[in-house]
PDB file of C-alpha atoms in Angstrom:
ATOM      1  CA  MET A   1     128.454 176.170  95.141  1.00 52.00           C
ATOM      2  CA  HIS A   2     131.968 177.309  94.420  1.00 57.00           C
ATOM      3  CA  ASP A   3     134.188 175.291  92.150  1.00 69.00           C
ATOM      4  CA  GLY A   4     135.604 172.238  93.843  1.00 76.00           C
ATOM      5  CA  LYS A   5     139.160 172.605  95.034  1.00 78.00           C
ATOM      6  CA  ASP A   6     141.568 171.983  92.169  1.00 90.00           C
ATOM      7  CA  PHE A   7     138.833 171.723  89.515  1.00 96.00           C
ATOM      8  CA  ALA A   8     140.245 172.505  86.104  1.00 97.00           C
ATOM      9  CA  LEU A   9     138.403 172.030  82.839  1.00 98.00           C
ATOM     10  CA  ASP A  10     140.058 169.505  80.526  1.00 98.00           C
ATOM     11  CA  PRO A  11     141.844 171.501  77.785  1.00 98.00           C
ATOM     12  CA  ARG A  12     140.300 169.407  74.992  1.00 97.00           C
ATOM     13  CA  LEU A  13     136.804 170.165  76.298  1.00 98.00           C
ATOM     14  CA  ALA A  14     137.741 173.820  76.603  1.00 98.00           C
ATOM     15  CA  GLY A  15     139.112 173.872  73.071  1.00 98.00           C
ATOM     16  CA  ASP A  16     136.035 172.287  71.460  1.00 98.00           C
ATOM     17  CA  THR A  17     133.365 174.357  73.206  1.00 98.00           C
ATOM     18  CA  HIS A  18     132.079 177.771  74.233  1.00 98.00           C
ATOM     19  CA  PHE A  19     131.254 178.643  77.851  1.00 98.00           C
ATOM     20  CA  VAL A  20     127.508 178.925  78.486  1.00 98.00           C
ATOM     21  CA  GLY A  21     127.452 179.316  82.262  1.00 98.00           C
ATOM     22  CA  ASP A  22     127.758 177.579  85.619  1.00 97.00           C
ATOM     23  CA  LEU A  23     124.907 175.803  87.346  1.00 98.00           C
ATOM     24  CA  GLN A  24     125.246 174.882  91.029  1.00 97.00           C
ATOM     25  CA  LEU A  25     127.299 171.776  90.264  1.00 98.00           C
ATOM     26  CA  SER A  26     128.084 171.764  86.563  1.00 98.00           C
ATOM     27  CA  ARG A  27     129.773 173.961  84.039  1.00 98.00           C
ATOM     28  CA  VAL A  28     127.614 174.096  80.914  1.00 98.00           C
ATOM     29  CA  LEU A  29     129.417 174.204  77.580  1.00 98.00           C
ATOM     30  CA  LEU A  30     128.201 174.511  73.989  1.00 98.00           C
ATOM     31  CA  MET A  31     129.939 172.230  71.515  1.00 98.00           C
ATOM     32  CA  ASP A  32     131.415 174.439  68.792  1.00 98.00           C
ATOM     33  CA  ASP A  33     129.634 172.598  65.990  1.00 98.00           C
ATOM     34  CA  THR A  34     126.749 174.127  64.049  1.00 98.00           C
ATOM     35  CA  ARG A  35     125.638 170.671  62.817  1.00 98.00           C
ATOM     36  CA  PHE A  36     124.134 169.803  66.221  1.00 98.00           C
ATOM     37  CA  ALA A  37     122.630 171.668  69.182  1.00 98.00           C
ATOM     38  CA  TRP A  38     124.947 170.075  71.718  1.00 98.00           C
ATOM     39  CA  LEU A  39     125.566 170.867  75.382  1.00 98.00           C
ATOM     40  CA  ILE A  40     128.147 169.329  77.692  1.00 98.00           C
ATOM     41  CA  LEU A  41     127.818 169.400  81.493  1.00 98.00           C
ATOM     42  CA  VAL A  42     131.000 169.096  83.549  1.00 98.00           C
ATOM     43  CA  PRO A  43     130.606 168.698  87.334  1.00 98.00           C
ATOM     44  CA  ARG A  44     133.107 171.122  88.876  1.00 98.00           C
ATOM     45  CA  HIS A  45     134.874 168.712  91.201  1.00 97.00           C
ATOM     46  CA  ALA A  46     138.470 167.597  90.726  1.00 96.00           C
ATOM     47  CA  ASN A  47     139.501 164.129  89.601  1.00 95.00           C
ATOM     48  CA  LEU A  48     136.157 162.752  88.415  1.00 97.00           C
ATOM     49  CA  ARG A  49     136.020 160.088  85.731  1.00 98.00           C
ATOM     50  CA  GLU A  50     132.917 157.994  86.324  1.00 98.00           C
ATOM     51  CA  LEU A  51     129.370 158.843  87.385  1.00 98.00           C
ATOM     52  CA  THR A  52     130.000 156.456  90.284  1.00 97.00           C
ATOM     53  CA  ASP A  53     132.777 158.761  91.536  1.00 98.00           C
ATOM     54  CA  LEU A  54     130.017 161.120  92.739  1.00 98.00           C
ATOM     55  CA  ASP A  55     128.083 160.400  95.922  1.00 98.00           C
ATOM     56  CA  ILE A  56     124.374 159.828  95.426  1.00 97.00           C
ATOM     57  CA  ALA A  57     123.314 163.326  96.521  1.00 98.00           C
ATOM     58  CA  THR A  58     125.692 164.880  94.000  1.00 98.00           C
ATOM     59  CA  GLN A  59     124.479 162.485  91.308  1.00 98.00           C
ATOM     60  CA  GLN A  60     120.944 163.634  92.035  1.00 98.00           C
ATOM     61  CA  ARG A  61     122.063 167.251  91.685  1.00 98.00           C
ATOM     62  CA  LEU A  62     123.597 166.345  88.307  1.00 98.00           C
ATOM     63  CA  LEU A  63     120.342 164.614  87.327  1.00 98.00           C
ATOM     64  CA  SER A  64     118.430 167.771  88.200  1.00 98.00           C
ATOM     65  CA  GLU A  65     120.782 169.874  86.065  1.00 98.00           C
ATOM     66  CA  LEU A  66     120.466 167.382  83.194  1.00 98.00           C
ATOM     67  CA  ASN A  67     116.695 167.851  83.381  1.00 98.00           C
ATOM     68  CA  ARG A  68     117.114 171.599  83.262  1.00 98.00           C
ATOM     69  CA  CYS A  69     119.325 171.335  80.182  1.00 98.00           C
ATOM     70  CA  ALA A  70     117.040 168.754  78.560  1.00 98.00           C
ATOM     71  CA  HIS A  71     114.001 170.997  79.004  1.00 98.00           C
ATOM     72  CA  ALA A  72     115.909 173.977  77.615  1.00 98.00           C
ATOM     73  CA  MET A  73     116.955 171.963  74.563  1.00 98.00           C
ATOM     74  CA  GLN A  74     113.394 170.694  74.032  1.00 98.00           C
ATOM     75  CA  SER A  75     112.049 174.213  74.313  1.00 98.00           C
ATOM     76  CA  LEU A  76     114.594 175.776  71.964  1.00 98.00           C
ATOM     77  CA  PHE A  77     115.168 173.070  69.376  1.00 98.00           C
ATOM     78  CA  THR A  78     112.178 170.638  69.499  1.00 98.00           C
ATOM     79  CA  PRO A  79     114.435 167.640  68.884  1.00 98.00           C
ATOM     80  CA  ASP A  80     113.113 164.357  67.541  1.00 98.00           C
ATOM     81  CA  LYS A  81     115.269 162.730  70.243  1.00 98.00           C
ATOM     82  CA  LEU A  82     117.607 163.799  72.982  1.00 98.00           C
ATOM     83  CA  ASN A  83     120.873 161.909  73.342  1.00 98.00           C
ATOM     84  CA  ILE A  84     122.095 162.018  76.949  1.00 98.00           C
ATOM     85  CA  ALA A  85     125.379 160.256  77.542  1.00 98.00           C
ATOM     86  CA  ALA A  86     128.460 159.979  79.733  1.00 98.00           C
ATOM     87  CA  LEU A  87     131.118 158.337  77.569  1.00 98.00           C
ATOM     88  CA  GLY A  88     134.640 159.571  78.260  1.00 97.00           C
ATOM     89  CA  ASN A  89     136.592 157.272  75.965  1.00 97.00           C
ATOM     90  CA  VAL A  90     138.540 160.230  74.601  1.00 96.00           C
ATOM     91  CA  VAL A  91     138.345 162.882  77.349  1.00 97.00           C
ATOM     92  CA  GLU A  92     138.632 161.246  80.768  1.00 95.00           C
ATOM     93  CA  GLN A  93     137.183 164.079  82.843  1.00 98.00           C
ATOM     94  CA  LEU A  94     133.572 163.255  83.731  1.00 98.00           C
ATOM     95  CA  HIS A  95     131.242 165.079  81.379  1.00 98.00           C
ATOM     96  CA  VAL A  96     127.710 164.451  80.154  1.00 98.00           C
ATOM     97  CA  HIS A  97     126.463 165.207  76.662  1.00 98.00           C
ATOM     98  CA  VAL A  98     122.954 166.524  75.981  1.00 98.00           C
ATOM     99  CA  ILE A  99     122.429 166.589  72.228  1.00 98.00           C
ATOM    100  CA  ALA A 100     119.242 167.651  70.466  1.00 98.00           C
ATOM    101  CA  ARG A 101     119.010 165.235  67.556  1.00 98.00           C
ATOM    102  CA  HIS A 102     116.844 165.631  64.474  1.00 98.00           C
ATOM    103  CA  MET A 103     115.997 163.103  61.813  1.00 98.00           C
ATOM    104  CA  GLN A 104     117.392 165.564  59.281  1.00 97.00           C
ATOM    105  CA  ASP A 105     120.732 166.081  61.028  1.00 98.00           C
ATOM    106  CA  ALA A 106     124.043 165.113  59.470  1.00 95.00           C
ATOM    107  CA  ALA A 107     124.593 161.911  61.443  1.00 97.00           C
ATOM    108  CA  TRP A 108     121.059 160.589  62.072  1.00 97.00           C
ATOM    109  CA  PRO A 109     120.460 157.887  63.256  1.00 96.00           C
ATOM    110  CA  ARG A 110     124.121 157.338  64.048  1.00 96.00           C
ATOM    111  CA  PRO A 111     125.759 158.816  67.156  1.00 96.00           C
ATOM    112  CA  ALA A 112     127.125 162.353  66.796  1.00 97.00           C
ATOM    113  CA  TRP A 113     130.463 161.516  68.460  1.00 96.00           C
ATOM    114  CA  GLY A 114     133.324 161.188  66.024  1.00 92.00           C
ATOM    115  CA  PHE A 115     131.081 161.917  63.050  1.00 94.00           C
ATOM    116  CA  GLY A 116     132.871 163.912  60.336  1.00 95.00           C
ATOM    117  CA  GLU A 117     134.380 167.273  61.176  1.00 96.00           C
ATOM    118  CA  ARG A 118     133.086 169.965  63.503  1.00 96.00           C
ATOM    119  CA  GLU A 119     131.687 173.044  61.781  1.00 98.00           C
ATOM    120  CA  PRO A 120     132.467 175.941  64.138  1.00 98.00           C
ATOM    121  CA  TYR A 121     130.011 178.782  64.705  1.00 98.00           C
ATOM    122  CA  ALA A 122     130.572 182.185  63.163  1.00 98.00           C
ATOM    123  CA  PRO A 123     130.807 184.778  65.984  1.00 98.00           C
ATOM    124  CA  ASP A 124     127.309 186.222  65.485  1.00 98.00           C
ATOM    125  CA  ALA A 125     125.626 182.802  65.354  1.00 98.00           C
ATOM    126  CA  ARG A 126     127.585 181.709  68.405  1.00 98.00           C
ATOM    127  CA  ASP A 127     126.511 184.752  70.415  1.00 98.00           C
ATOM    128  CA  THR A 128     122.885 184.345  69.366  1.00 98.00           C
ATOM    129  CA  ARG A 129     122.877 180.714  70.413  1.00 98.00           C
ATOM    130  CA  LEU A 130     124.648 181.391  73.720  1.00 98.00           C
ATOM    131  CA  ASP A 131     122.150 184.139  74.534  1.00 98.00           C
ATOM    132  CA  ALA A 132     119.209 181.846  73.791  1.00 98.00           C
ATOM    133  CA  LEU A 133     120.667 179.061  75.912  1.00 98.00           C
ATOM    134  CA  ARG A 134     121.390 181.374  78.843  1.00 98.00           C
ATOM    135  CA  ARG A 135     117.837 182.687  78.757  1.00 98.00           C
ATOM    136  CA  ALA A 136     116.360 179.181  78.569  1.00 98.00           C
ATOM    137  CA  LEU A 137     118.633 177.943  81.379  1.00 98.00           C
ATOM    138  CA  GLU A 138     118.218 181.139  83.415  1.00 96.00           C
ATOM    139  CA  ILE A 139     121.964 181.473  83.931  1.00 94.00           C
ATOM    140  CA  SER A 140     124.393 184.247  83.191  1.00 89.00           C
ATOM    141  CA  GLY A 141     127.532 183.815  81.154  1.00 82.00           C
ATOM    142  CA  ALA A 142     129.546 185.948  83.561  1.00 77.00           C
TER     143      ALA A 142
ATOM    144  CA  MET B   1     106.879 147.098  91.586  1.00 52.00           C
ATOM    145  CA  HIS B   2     104.805 145.299  89.002  1.00 57.00           C
ATOM    146  CA  ASP B   3     105.196 146.145  85.363  1.00 69.00           C
ATOM    147  CA  GLY B   4     103.486 149.365  84.428  1.00 75.00           C
ATOM    148  CA  LYS B   5     100.137 148.890  82.742  1.00 78.00           C
ATOM    149  CA  ASP B   6     100.612 148.157  79.051  1.00 89.00           C
ATOM    150  CA  PHE B   7     104.412 147.922  79.276  1.00 96.00           C
ATOM    151  CA  ALA B   8     105.752 145.856  76.394  1.00 97.00           C
ATOM    152  CA  LEU B   9     109.411 145.488  75.515  1.00 98.00           C
ATOM    153  CA  ASP B  10     110.290 146.837  72.079  1.00 98.00           C
ATOM    154  CA  PRO B  11     110.700 143.822  69.768  1.00 98.00           C
ATOM    155  CA  ARG B  12     114.069 145.042  68.451  1.00 97.00           C
ATOM    156  CA  LEU B  13     115.425 145.298  71.990  1.00 98.00           C
ATOM    157  CA  ALA B  14     114.039 141.842  72.728  1.00 98.00           C
ATOM    158  CA  GLY B  15     115.607 140.415  69.581  1.00 98.00           C
ATOM    159  CA  ASP B  16     119.085 141.824  70.239  1.00 98.00           C
ATOM    160  CA  THR B  17     119.382 140.864  73.904  1.00 98.00           C
ATOM    161  CA  HIS B  18     119.044 138.209  76.597  1.00 98.00           C
ATOM    162  CA  PHE B  19     116.904 138.713  79.705  1.00 98.00           C
ATOM    163  CA  VAL B  20     118.998 139.215  82.859  1.00 98.00           C
ATOM    164  CA  GLY B  21     116.281 140.085  85.385  1.00 98.00           C
ATOM    165  CA  ASP B  22     113.933 142.766  86.664  1.00 97.00           C
ATOM    166  CA  LEU B  23     114.916 145.427  89.173  1.00 98.00           C
ATOM    167  CA  GLN B  24     112.207 147.457  90.907  1.00 97.00           C
ATOM    168  CA  LEU B  25     111.789 149.808  87.942  1.00 98.00           C
ATOM    169  CA  SER B  26     113.882 148.472  85.094  1.00 98.00           C
ATOM    170  CA  ARG B  27     114.184 145.336  83.046  1.00 98.00           C
ATOM    171  CA  VAL B  28     117.886 144.491  82.687  1.00 98.00           C
ATOM    172  CA  LEU B  29     119.000 143.027  79.379  1.00 98.00           C
ATOM    173  CA  LEU B  30     122.348 141.736  78.120  1.00 98.00           C
ATOM    174  CA  MET B  31     123.244 142.792  74.586  1.00 98.00           C
ATOM    175  CA  ASP B  32     123.853 139.607  72.591  1.00 98.00           C
ATOM    176  CA  ASP B  33     127.336 140.660  71.513  1.00 98.00           C
ATOM    177  CA  THR B  34     130.484 139.025  72.859  1.00 98.00           C
ATOM    178  CA  ARG B  35     132.613 141.987  71.750  1.00 98.00           C
ATOM    179  CA  PHE B  36     131.368 144.135  74.632  1.00 98.00           C
ATOM    180  CA  ALA B  37     130.009 143.602  78.160  1.00 98.00           C
ATOM    181  CA  TRP B  38     126.849 145.583  77.554  1.00 98.00           C
ATOM    182  CA  LEU B  39     123.702 145.970  79.650  1.00 98.00           C
ATOM    183  CA  ILE B  40     120.509 147.793  78.737  1.00 98.00           C
ATOM    184  CA  LEU B  41     118.013 149.026  81.347  1.00 98.00           C
ATOM    185  CA  VAL B  42     114.409 149.529  80.262  1.00 98.00           C
ATOM    186  CA  PRO B  43     112.052 151.222  82.756  1.00 98.00           C
ATOM    187  CA  ARG B  44     108.887 149.109  82.726  1.00 98.00           C
ATOM    188  CA  HIS B  45     106.370 151.866  82.115  1.00 97.00           C
ATOM    189  CA  ALA B  46     104.407 152.212  78.899  1.00 96.00           C
ATOM    190  CA  ASN B  47     104.996 154.926  76.312  1.00 95.00           C
ATOM    191  CA  LEU B  48     108.321 156.318  77.507  1.00 97.00           C
ATOM    192  CA  ARG B  49     110.716 157.940  75.063  1.00 98.00           C
ATOM    193  CA  GLU B  50     112.736 160.529  76.949  1.00 98.00           C
ATOM    194  CA  LEU B  51     114.293 160.603  80.407  1.00 98.00           C
ATOM    195  CA  THR B  52     112.151 163.691  80.972  1.00 97.00           C
ATOM    196  CA  ASP B  53     109.005 161.564  80.517  1.00 98.00           C
ATOM    197  CA  LEU B  54     109.710 160.152  84.011  1.00 98.00           C
ATOM    198  CA  ASP B  55     108.871 162.150  87.133  1.00 98.00           C
ATOM    199  CA  ILE B  56     111.851 163.070  89.268  1.00 97.00           C
ATOM    200  CA  ALA B  57     111.302 160.318  91.854  1.00 98.00           C
ATOM    201  CA  THR B  58     111.240 157.693  89.121  1.00 98.00           C
ATOM    202  CA  GLN B  59     114.337 159.224  87.510  1.00 98.00           C
ATOM    203  CA  GLN B  60     116.083 158.899  90.869  1.00 98.00           C
ATOM    204  CA  ARG B  61     115.030 155.250  91.049  1.00 98.00           C
ATOM    205  CA  LEU B  62     116.517 154.750  87.569  1.00 98.00           C
ATOM    206  CA  LEU B  63     119.699 156.516  88.702  1.00 98.00           C
ATOM    207  CA  SER B  64     119.935 154.132  91.649  1.00 98.00           C
ATOM    208  CA  GLU B  65     119.539 151.135  89.350  1.00 98.00           C
ATOM    209  CA  LEU B  66     122.147 152.553  86.980  1.00 98.00           C
ATOM    210  CA  ASN B  67     124.547 152.735  89.927  1.00 98.00           C
ATOM    211  CA  ARG B  68     123.788 149.129  90.793  1.00 98.00           C
ATOM    212  CA  CYS B  69     124.508 148.027  87.225  1.00 98.00           C
ATOM    213  CA  ALA B  70     127.604 150.229  86.986  1.00 98.00           C
ATOM    214  CA  HIS B  71     129.060 148.734  90.168  1.00 98.00           C
ATOM    215  CA  ALA B  72     128.302 145.204  88.941  1.00 98.00           C
ATOM    216  CA  MET B  73     130.041 145.922  85.641  1.00 98.00           C
ATOM    217  CA  GLN B  74     133.045 147.456  87.420  1.00 98.00           C
ATOM    218  CA  SER B  75     133.280 144.447  89.704  1.00 98.00           C
ATOM    219  CA  LEU B  76     132.968 141.858  86.956  1.00 98.00           C
ATOM    220  CA  PHE B  77     134.819 143.454  84.043  1.00 98.00           C
ATOM    221  CA  THR B  78     137.125 146.184  85.460  1.00 98.00           C
ATOM    222  CA  PRO B  79     136.455 148.458  82.477  1.00 98.00           C
ATOM    223  CA  ASP B  80     138.783 151.272  81.493  1.00 98.00           C
ATOM    224  CA  LYS B  81     135.635 153.363  81.092  1.00 98.00           C
ATOM    225  CA  LEU B  82     131.914 152.932  81.491  1.00 98.00           C
ATOM    226  CA  ASN B  83     129.695 154.338  78.779  1.00 98.00           C
ATOM    227  CA  ILE B  84     126.259 155.249  80.170  1.00 98.00           C
ATOM    228  CA  ALA B  85     123.836 156.606  77.614  1.00 98.00           C
ATOM    229  CA  ALA B  86     120.207 157.146  76.684  1.00 98.00           C
ATOM    230  CA  LEU B  87     120.153 157.575  72.904  1.00 98.00           C
ATOM    231  CA  GLY B  88     117.066 156.118  71.238  1.00 97.00           C
ATOM    232  CA  ASN B  89     117.680 157.250  67.671  1.00 97.00           C
ATOM    233  CA  VAL B  90     116.883 153.737  66.408  1.00 96.00           C
ATOM    234  CA  VAL B  91     114.687 152.202  69.125  1.00 97.00           C
ATOM    235  CA  GLU B  92     112.300 154.817  70.494  1.00 95.00           C
ATOM    236  CA  GLN B  93     111.388 153.064  73.760  1.00 98.00           C
ATOM    237  CA  LEU B  94     113.360 154.674  76.616  1.00 98.00           C
ATOM    238  CA  HIS B  95     116.383 152.505  77.407  1.00 98.00           C
ATOM    239  CA  VAL B  96     119.766 153.214  78.951  1.00 98.00           C
ATOM    240  CA  HIS B  97     123.003 151.552  77.919  1.00 98.00           C
ATOM    241  CA  VAL B  98     125.703 150.606  80.437  1.00 98.00           C
ATOM    242  CA  ILE B  99     128.728 149.382  78.510  1.00 98.00           C
ATOM    243  CA  ALA B 100     132.032 148.276  80.029  1.00 98.00           C
ATOM    244  CA  ARG B 101     134.604 149.601  77.602  1.00 98.00           C
ATOM    245  CA  HIS B 102     138.227 148.515  77.357  1.00 98.00           C
ATOM    246  CA  MET B 103     141.067 150.124  75.463  1.00 98.00           C
ATOM    247  CA  GLN B 104     141.544 146.793  73.719  1.00 97.00           C
ATOM    248  CA  ASP B 105     137.927 146.389  72.604  1.00 98.00           C
ATOM    249  CA  ALA B 106     136.897 146.295  68.972  1.00 95.00           C
ATOM    250  CA  ALA B 107     135.588 149.843  68.733  1.00 97.00           C
ATOM    251  CA  TRP B 108     137.764 151.803  71.205  1.00 97.00           C
ATOM    252  CA  PRO B 109     137.732 154.791  71.485  1.00 96.00           C
ATOM    253  CA  ARG B 110     134.744 155.041  69.166  1.00 96.00           C
ATOM    254  CA  PRO B 111     131.184 154.460  70.426  1.00 96.00           C
ATOM    255  CA  ALA B 112     129.980 150.852  70.411  1.00 97.00           C
ATOM    256  CA  TRP B 113     126.631 151.693  68.776  1.00 96.00           C
ATOM    257  CA  GLY B 114     126.426 150.753  65.117  1.00 92.00           C
ATOM    258  CA  PHE B 115     129.976 149.437  65.118  1.00 94.00           C
ATOM    259  CA  GLY B 116     130.411 146.417  62.847  1.00 95.00           C
ATOM    260  CA  GLU B 117     128.257 143.341  63.380  1.00 96.00           C
ATOM    261  CA  ARG B 118     127.093 141.796  66.623  1.00 96.00           C
ATOM    262  CA  GLU B 119     128.832 138.551  67.580  1.00 98.00           C
ATOM    263  CA  PRO B 120     126.212 136.517  69.439  1.00 98.00           C
ATOM    264  CA  TYR B 121     127.076 134.416  72.479  1.00 98.00           C
ATOM    265  CA  ALA B 122     127.295 130.630  72.261  1.00 98.00           C
ATOM    266  CA  PRO B 123     124.746 129.135  74.701  1.00 98.00           C
ATOM    267  CA  ASP B 124     127.303 128.136  77.358  1.00 98.00           C
ATOM    268  CA  ALA B 125     129.056 131.501  77.345  1.00 98.00           C
ATOM    269  CA  ARG B 126     125.699 133.261  77.474  1.00 98.00           C
ATOM    270  CA  ASP B 127     124.561 131.247  80.498  1.00 98.00           C
ATOM    271  CA  THR B 128     127.863 131.793  82.301  1.00 98.00           C
ATOM    272  CA  ARG B 129     127.645 135.533  81.751  1.00 98.00           C
ATOM    273  CA  LEU B 130     123.986 135.746  82.759  1.00 98.00           C
ATOM    274  CA  ASP B 131     124.717 133.815  85.965  1.00 98.00           C
ATOM    275  CA  ALA B 132     127.609 136.133  86.837  1.00 98.00           C
ATOM    276  CA  LEU B 133     125.501 139.226  86.184  1.00 98.00           C
ATOM    277  CA  ARG B 134     122.580 137.941  88.252  1.00 98.00           C
ATOM    278  CA  ARG B 135     124.889 137.203  91.175  1.00 98.00           C
ATOM    279  CA  ALA B 136     126.543 140.624  90.939  1.00 98.00           C
ATOM    280  CA  LEU B 137     123.173 142.371  90.656  1.00 98.00           C
ATOM    281  CA  GLU B 138     121.543 140.131  93.261  1.00 96.00           C
ATOM    282  CA  ILE B 139     118.559 139.450  91.033  1.00 94.00           C
ATOM    283  CA  SER B 140     117.011 136.263  89.750  1.00 89.00           C
ATOM    284  CA  GLY B 141     116.346 135.561  86.122  1.00 82.00           C
ATOM    285  CA  ALA B 142     112.961 134.049  86.897  1.00 77.00           C
TER     286      ALA B 142
END
């Protein structure tokens, strides 16, 4: 699937993340925060805010891609719990978080959103993580 | 669909909510907190923790029920944003939040989870809200 006409990634999402790759529907992003293994999926259609803005077939495609990301996160990070959430109180563009949470992580058991300050990846750690995610998701970063 | 064998609602979920009704898969609960219009869906199968514990057909059923709840919330409360999330850091039993958020609500734009103290409904307000939700969802509370 090509990008939907007029799709443009929200600049705040772009600024807080690294590009992992594109699935059929969704752009997959890595939150630039070493405290959490944290993906964000953004369906590449213009003018989406709510899950209910997608027709049911496209929602099912998103669900399938969420499963793919969830399994990759479980395989790579063996989380104690996945947090899967579409919030959008700050960034309106529809996006879904998939966060691998651990009982030892900085925010546990609180939500990761708005918790303290991001701790950006150093370039080598970022590249290592992106490579691992692309392999687990079987997508290219091109 | 009857309840899955050995399904039992987590006692913390039961203690924090009022029973709205049962959809085909999910029990629908109202968070006992007047600060937010807040539903929780609990798939009635035993021993679920993660979305990925459900097969894809059952996930699609859950997605359908989430749509039904989302549309009911949009119709009743005209939220500025829906928050739809499966977290489970505190209560392990798989449950999905559908929260109608408003820019004027107590926690905006922060997440509602763990924010301040619940403000329980008075009995009349609770019954009025439960009736409205059951009508919008077309379910009985029996």
